[in-house]
GROMACS .gro file of C-alpha atoms in nm:
model
   91
    1MET     CA    1   0.648  -0.693   2.240
    2THR     CA    2   0.655  -0.717   1.865
    3VAL     CA    3   0.864  -0.474   1.662
    4THR     CA    4   0.948  -0.430   1.296
    5VAL     CA    5   1.317  -0.455   1.214
    6THR     CA    6   1.449  -0.298   0.894
    7ILE     CA    7   1.739  -0.499   0.752
    8PRO     CA    8   2.011  -0.330   0.543
    9THR     CA    9   2.075  -0.459   0.193
   10VAL     CA   10   2.412  -0.608   0.287
   11LEU     CA   11   2.248  -0.836   0.549
   12ARG     CA   12   1.934  -0.939   0.359
   13ALA     CA   13   2.100  -1.254   0.229
   14HIS     CA   14   2.103  -1.365   0.593
   15THR     CA   15   1.729  -1.301   0.636
   16ASP     CA   16   1.619  -1.488   0.323
   17GLY     CA   17   1.606  -1.159   0.131
   18ALA     CA   18   1.361  -0.990   0.368
   19LYS     CA   19   1.384  -0.612   0.391
   20ARG     CA   20   1.172  -0.606   0.707
   21VAL     CA   21   1.116  -0.875   0.965
   22GLU     CA   22   0.924  -0.892   1.290
   23ALA     CA   23   1.100  -0.962   1.617
   24THR     CA   24   1.016  -0.968   1.985
   25GLY     CA   25   1.189  -0.817   2.286
   26THR     CA   26   1.170  -0.531   2.533
   27THR     CA   27   1.531  -0.416   2.477
   28VAL     CA   28   1.755  -0.388   2.174
   29ALA     CA   29   1.962  -0.680   2.307
   30ALA     CA   30   1.652  -0.899   2.327
   31VAL     CA   31   1.538  -0.801   1.977
   32LEU     CA   32   1.880  -0.880   1.829
   33ALA     CA   33   1.891  -1.211   2.019
   34ASP     CA   34   1.549  -1.301   1.876
   35LEU     CA   35   1.672  -1.219   1.524
   36GLU     CA   36   1.987  -1.427   1.567
   37SER     CA   37   1.785  -1.721   1.698
   38ARG     CA   38   1.562  -1.721   1.390
   39TYR     CA   39   1.824  -1.623   1.133
   40GLU     CA   40   2.135  -1.815   1.235
   41ARG     CA   41   2.342  -1.662   0.956
   42LEU     CA   42   2.306  -1.322   1.127
   43SER     CA   43   2.488  -1.455   1.431
   44GLY     CA   44   2.820  -1.275   1.473
   45ARG     CA   45   2.738  -1.009   1.216
   46LEU     CA   46   2.570  -0.765   1.454
   47LEU     CA   47   2.752  -0.817   1.783
   48THR     CA   48   3.104  -0.897   1.894
   49ASP     CA   49   3.197  -0.960   2.256
   50GLY     CA   50   2.846  -0.858   2.361
   51ARG     CA   51   2.867  -0.517   2.192
   52LEU     CA   52   2.746  -0.378   1.863
   53ARG     CA   53   3.006  -0.420   1.593
   54ARG     CA   54   3.187  -0.101   1.509
   55PHE     CA   55   3.021  -0.057   1.169
   56VAL     CA   56   2.669  -0.155   1.277
   57ASN     CA   57   2.433   0.122   1.380
   58VAL     CA   58   2.095   0.053   1.538
   59TYR     CA   59   1.809   0.297   1.579
   60VAL     CA   60   1.487   0.258   1.775
   61ASP     CA   61   1.242   0.474   1.586
   62ASP     CA   62   1.468   0.778   1.530
   63THR     CA   63   1.702   0.735   1.826
   64ASP     CA   64   2.058   0.604   1.784
   65VAL     CA   65   2.092   0.343   2.059
   66ARG     CA   66   2.456   0.444   2.114
   67GLN     CA   67   2.324   0.786   2.221
   68ASP     CA   68   2.070   0.622   2.452
   69ARG     CA   69   2.132   0.310   2.664
   70GLY     CA   70   2.304   0.099   2.399
   71LEU     CA   71   2.183  -0.260   2.390
   72ASP     CA   72   1.977  -0.187   2.703
   73THR     CA   73   1.767   0.070   2.515
   74GLU     CA   74   1.402  -0.009   2.572
   75VAL     CA   75   1.185  -0.104   2.277
   76ARG     CA   76   0.812  -0.038   2.294
   77ASP     CA   77   0.551  -0.256   2.127
   78GLY     CA   78   0.511  -0.155   1.764
   79ALA     CA   79   0.845   0.029   1.743
   80THR     CA   80   1.065   0.023   1.438
   81VAL     CA   81   1.423  -0.095   1.488
   82THR     CA   82   1.651  -0.002   1.202
   83ILE     CA   83   1.985  -0.171   1.148
   84LEU     CA   84   2.230   0.021   0.930
   85SER     CA   85   2.571  -0.085   0.811
   86ALA     CA   86   2.809   0.208   0.822
   87MET     CA   87   3.023   0.255   0.516
   88ALA     CA   88   3.397   0.263   0.570
   89GLY     CA   89   3.672   0.394   0.351
   90GLY     CA   90   3.672   0.677   0.103
   91ALA     CA   91   3.924   0.929  -0.010
   0.00000   0.00000   0.00000
């Protein structure tokens, strides 16, 4: 299964500046593992203790994986996986 992963601006330095990359996997966990294996500098920036970091949001097409099956959310061939970094702070 090949999917397109959209990388947020804050993480593009870890993907050699790429805004979109291809990855393989049938679940979100597998897709993220594939990304981390090819872009070592991403390792530890998406997951902590086997869970998505608090300020990292992942969508498969238009579905927030936290509202679905989390890292076990299935990913179909040709899907778009979007990684977003949540903004913290404010007044």
